[in-house]
Coordinates of C-alpha atoms and ligand atoms in Angstrom, one line a residue:
X1 CA 110.8 86.6 96.0
X2 CA 108.2 86.0 93.1
X3 CA 110.7 87.1 91.0
X4 CA 113.7 85.5 91.7
X5 CA 110.7 81.6 92.2
X6 CA 109.9 82.6 88.3
X7 CA 113.2 82.8 87.5
X8 CA 114.6 79.4 89.2
X9 CA 111.5 77.4 88.3
X10 CA 112.2 78.8 84.6
X11 CA 114.9 77.3 84.3
X12 CA 114.3 74.4 86.2
X13 CA 111.3 73.2 85.1
X14 CA 111.6 75.0 81.1
X15 CA 108.7 72.7 79.8
X16 CA 106.5 73.7 82.4
X17 CA 104.0 76.7 81.6
X18 CA 103.4 79.5 84.3
X19 CA 100.9 82.0 85.3
X20 CA 102.4 84.7 86.9
X21 CA 99.8 87.0 88.5
X22 CA 100.4 90.8 89.6
X23 CA 98.8 93.9 90.5
X24 CA 101.8 95.6 88.9
X25 CA 103.1 95.3 85.5
X26 CA 106.0 92.5 85.7
X27 CA 109.8 93.9 85.9
X28 CA 111.7 90.8 85.0
X29 CA 112.2 89.2 81.8
X30 CA 109.7 87.0 81.5
X31 CA 109.4 83.8 78.1
X32 CA 106.8 84.7 75.7
X33 CA 105.1 81.2 76.1
X34 CA 104.1 82.2 80.0
X35 CA 100.9 84.2 80.8
X36 CA 100.6 87.0 82.6
X37 CA 97.9 89.0 84.0
X38 CA 97.4 92.2 85.9
X39 CA 95.2 91.4 88.2
X40 CA 94.1 92.4 92.1
X41 CA 93.6 89.5 93.8
X42 CA 92.4 91.4 96.9
X43 CA 88.9 92.5 95.1
X44 CA 87.0 89.6 94.8
X45 CA 85.5 90.9 91.6
X46 CA 89.2 90.1 90.6
X47 CA 88.9 86.6 90.6
X48 CA 87.0 85.7 87.2
X49 CA 89.5 87.4 85.1
X50 CA 91.6 84.7 86.5
X51 CA 89.4 82.1 86.2
X52 CA 88.6 83.1 82.6
X53 CA 92.3 83.0 81.8
X54 CA 92.7 79.8 83.0
X55 CA 89.9 78.4 81.2
X56 CA 90.4 79.8 77.7
X57 CA 94.1 78.3 78.3
X58 CA 92.9 74.8 79.5
X59 CA 94.9 75.3 82.7
X60 CA 94.4 73.3 86.0
X61 CA 97.9 74.3 88.2
X62 CA 100.2 71.4 89.3
X63 CA 101.7 73.6 91.8
X64 CA 99.8 77.1 93.0
X65 CA 102.5 79.5 95.1
X66 CA 101.2 82.3 96.5
X67 CA 103.7 85.2 97.2
X68 CA 101.4 88.5 98.9
X69 CA 102.3 89.9 101.5
X70 CA 101.9 92.8 103.6
X71 CA 104.3 94.5 106.5
X72 CA 104.7 98.1 106.0
X73 CA 104.9 101.2 103.4
X74 CA 105.3 104.5 103.3
X75 CA 102.6 105.1 105.9
X76 CA 101.9 101.5 107.5
X77 CA 104.6 100.3 110.0
X78 CA 104.7 97.0 112.1
X79 CA 103.1 98.0 115.9
X80 CA 105.3 97.8 118.5
X81 CA 102.5 98.1 120.9
X82 CA 98.8 98.0 121.4
X83 CA 98.6 102.5 121.1
X84 CA 100.2 101.9 117.4
X85 CA 97.1 99.6 116.3
X86 CA 94.4 100.9 113.4
X87 CA 92.3 99.9 112.0
X88 CA 94.3 100.9 108.3
X89 CA 97.1 99.4 109.3
X90 CA 94.9 95.9 109.8
X91 CA 93.1 95.8 106.9
X92 CA 95.8 96.3 104.7
X93 CA 97.6 93.7 106.4
X94 CA 94.1 91.1 105.8
X95 CA 94.0 92.1 102.3
X96 CA 97.4 91.0 101.0
X97 CA 97.6 88.5 104.3
X98 CA 94.8 87.1 104.4
X99 CA 91.7 87.9 101.1
X100 CA 94.4 87.4 98.3
X101 CA 94.9 83.9 99.2
X102 CA 91.3 83.5 99.9
X103 CA 89.8 84.6 96.6
X104 CA 92.9 82.6 94.5
X105 CA 91.1 79.4 96.4
X106 CA 88.2 80.4 95.5
X107 CA 89.6 80.5 91.9
X108 CA 91.4 77.1 92.1
X109 CA 88.0 75.4 93.2
X110 CA 86.7 76.2 89.9
X111 CA 89.1 75.1 88.1
X112 CA 91.4 71.7 90.1
X113 CA 90.7 68.4 88.5
X114 CA 89.5 66.0 91.1
X115 CA 91.6 63.6 89.5
X116 CA 94.9 65.7 88.8
X117 CA 97.5 65.2 91.8
X118 CA 98.5 69.1 93.0
X119 CA 99.6 71.4 95.6
X120 CA 98.8 75.0 96.7
X121 CA 101.4 77.1 99.3
X122 CA 100.5 80.7 100.6
X123 CA 103.7 82.4 101.7
X124 CA 103.0 82.6 105.6
X125 CA 105.7 83.7 108.5
X126 CA 107.0 81.8 111.4
X127 CA 106.0 84.7 113.4
X128 CA 102.3 83.4 112.9
X129 CA 103.0 81.0 115.1
X130 CA 101.1 81.5 118.8
X131 CA 103.5 78.9 121.1
X132 CA 106.4 80.9 119.2
X133 CA 105.5 84.3 120.2
X134 CA 108.0 85.0 122.7
X135 CA 108.5 89.0 121.7
X136 CA 105.1 90.4 121.0
X137 CA 104.5 93.2 118.6
X138 CA 103.5 93.5 114.8
X139 CA 100.4 92.9 116.0
X140 CA 98.8 93.0 112.4
X141 CA 101.1 91.2 110.3
X142 CA 100.9 88.4 113.5
X143 CA 97.1 88.3 113.7
X144 CA 96.4 88.0 109.3
X145 CA 99.0 85.4 109.1
X146 CA 97.9 83.6 112.1
X147 CA 94.1 84.1 110.4
X148 CA 96.2 82.8 106.7
X149 CA 97.2 79.7 108.6
X150 CA 93.4 78.7 110.2
X151 CA 92.5 79.2 106.5
X152 CA 94.7 76.8 104.8
X153 CA 94.2 74.3 107.5
X154 CA 90.2 74.5 106.9
X155 CA 90.8 74.4 103.2
X156 CA 93.1 71.6 103.3
X157 CA 89.9 69.4 105.5
X158 CA 87.5 70.9 102.5
X159 CA 89.5 70.1 99.4
X160 CA 90.1 66.4 101.2
X161 CA 86.6 64.9 99.9
X162 CA 86.8 67.8 96.5
X163 CA 90.2 67.5 95.7
X164 CA 91.8 64.1 97.6
X165 CA 95.3 64.6 95.4
X166 CA 95.7 68.1 96.6
X167 CA 98.0 69.1 99.2
X168 CA 97.8 72.2 101.0
X169 CA 99.9 74.5 103.1
X170 CA 101.1 77.9 104.9
X171 CA 105.3 78.2 104.6
X172 CA 107.9 80.5 106.2
X173 CA 110.4 81.3 103.4
X174 CA 113.2 82.2 106.1
X175 CA 113.8 85.7 106.0
X176 CA 115.2 86.6 102.8
X177 CA 116.0 89.9 101.1
X178 CA 113.4 91.9 99.9
X179 CA 111.2 94.8 99.8
X180 CA 109.5 93.6 102.8
X181 CA 112.7 92.6 105.1
X182 CA 114.8 95.7 104.2
X183 CA 113.5 98.0 107.0
X184 CA 114.5 95.0 109.2
X185 CA 117.9 93.7 107.5
X186 CA 120.2 95.4 110.3
X187 CA 118.7 93.4 112.8
X188 CA 119.7 90.0 111.3
X189 CA 123.0 88.3 111.0
X190 CA 124.2 88.2 107.9
X191 CA 123.9 84.4 107.8
X192 CA 120.7 84.0 108.6
X193 CA 119.6 86.7 105.9
X194 CA 119.1 84.4 102.4
X195 CA 119.2 85.3 98.8
X196 CA 115.8 85.2 96.9
X197 CA 117.5 82.5 95.0
X198 CA 118.3 80.4 97.6
X199 CA 115.1 80.6 99.2
X200 CA 113.4 79.7 95.8
X201 CA 115.5 77.2 95.9
X202 CA 114.5 75.8 99.4
X203 CA 110.5 76.3 98.2
X204 CA 111.0 74.1 95.1
X205 CA 112.2 71.5 97.8
X206 CA 109.5 72.3 100.1
X207 CA 107.4 71.7 96.9
X208 CA 108.4 68.4 96.0
X209 CA 108.0 66.8 99.4
X210 CA 104.9 67.6 100.6
X211 CA 102.9 65.2 101.1
X212 CA 98.8 64.8 101.6
X213 CA 99.6 64.1 105.1
X214 CA 101.3 67.4 105.5
X215 CA 98.0 69.0 104.1
X216 CA 97.2 72.0 106.1
X217 CA 100.3 72.4 108.0
X218 CA 102.6 75.9 108.1
X219 CA 106.2 74.6 107.5
X220 CA 109.4 76.0 107.7
X221 CA 111.5 76.7 105.1
X222 CA 113.5 73.1 105.6
X223 CA 110.1 70.9 105.6
X224 CA 109.9 71.1 109.3
X225 CA 106.1 71.6 110.9
X226 CA 105.9 75.1 112.8
X227 CA 103.7 74.5 115.6
X228 CA 101.1 76.8 115.8
Ligands
NAP1 N1 111.8 88.5 103.1 C1 111.1 88.0 104.3 O1 112.1 87.5 104.8 C2 109.6 87.5 104.8 C3 110.2 86.7 106.2 C4 108.9 86.1 106.2 C5 107.7 85.7 105.4 N2 107.6 86.4 104.2 C6 106.6 86.2 103.5 O2 106.8 86.3 102.0 C7 105.9 86.7 101.3 C8 106.8 87.0 99.9 O3 107.3 88.6 100.6 P1 108.0 89.4 100.1 O4 109.6 89.5 100.8 O5 108.4 88.9 98.6 O6 107.9 90.5 100.3 P2 107.6 91.6 98.8 O7 108.2 91.8 98.3 O8 106.9 92.9 99.7 O9 106.3 91.5 98.1 C9 105.2 91.0 98.4 C10 104.2 90.9 97.4 O10 102.7 90.8 97.7 C11 102.1 91.4 97.2 N3 100.8 92.8 97.7 C12 101.6 93.5 99.0 N4 100.1 93.9 98.7 C13 98.8 93.6 98.2 C14 97.9 93.7 98.2 N5 97.0 95.0 99.3 N6 96.8 92.9 97.6 C15 97.5 92.4 96.3 N7 98.4 91.7 96.5 C16 99.5 93.1 97.7 C17 102.7 92.4 96.1 O11 102.4 92.0 94.5 P3 102.1 92.1 93.2 O12 102.4 93.8 93.5 O13 103.0 91.8 92.2 O14 100.4 92.2 93.2 C18 104.1 92.1 96.4 O15 105.2 92.4 95.7 C19 105.3 87.7 101.9 O16 103.9 86.8 102.1 C20 105.6 87.7 103.3 O17 105.0 87.9 104.5 C21 108.3 87.0 104.0

């Protein structure tokens, strides 16, 4: 999703500077003027690398999006029942779905400008909604995303004073054709599985619409609030 979003935004806002942060080397085409940083924000000691890059380039981001997330890999699958719960699974989910976002917030806390409007969105998931949970399962993913929503609500409150022009939200991007959704796509109706470009367009729209009144909310890709 990060690639689709960068390619969409690069064309839509050609005069903006983009800072791309990833653990792996970036495989898609990046403009020479944009900044690329190889950095694992799930590790607290790597925050300083990003802070330094932003300070060296005098960047106080107008918009920040965190696309990090984990649901499964070769070994770990989302739980179908409580017997499948494991600390390893839970910790992997917490790292990518919560710690990366907390560390990124701590980075922003050092570089944001109190007098400049700015926005920060982290990709969450509809399945993080407690009131909307009718199926159960996916314990670690649901819990880590629910914790992310709470983190962003707390951050919105804390930044009301420190960065009063900064809006924060968690966002359900819609089921999108990526590595994360791949094993579950056979259960999804074709018209409910969205291409990365469409999701990028929708995320752009949510960024443009996000207001200070919505700060701290969990939003759907169409901009409507999702009940917690
Ligand atoms: N795809 C969907 O249908 C869907 C639906 C609802 C919500 N979401 C959410 O949308 C976001 C983007 O998902 P996606 O579909 O683009 O998934 P993806 O293709 O698997 O990408 C997730 C990215 O998260 C980063 N990441 C994973 N584990 C990490 C870790 N331990 N530490 C640091 N970074 C880690 C990786 O970035 P790097 O390798 O570049 O570091 C990875 O490319 C996620 O938060 C996901 O939960 C997706």
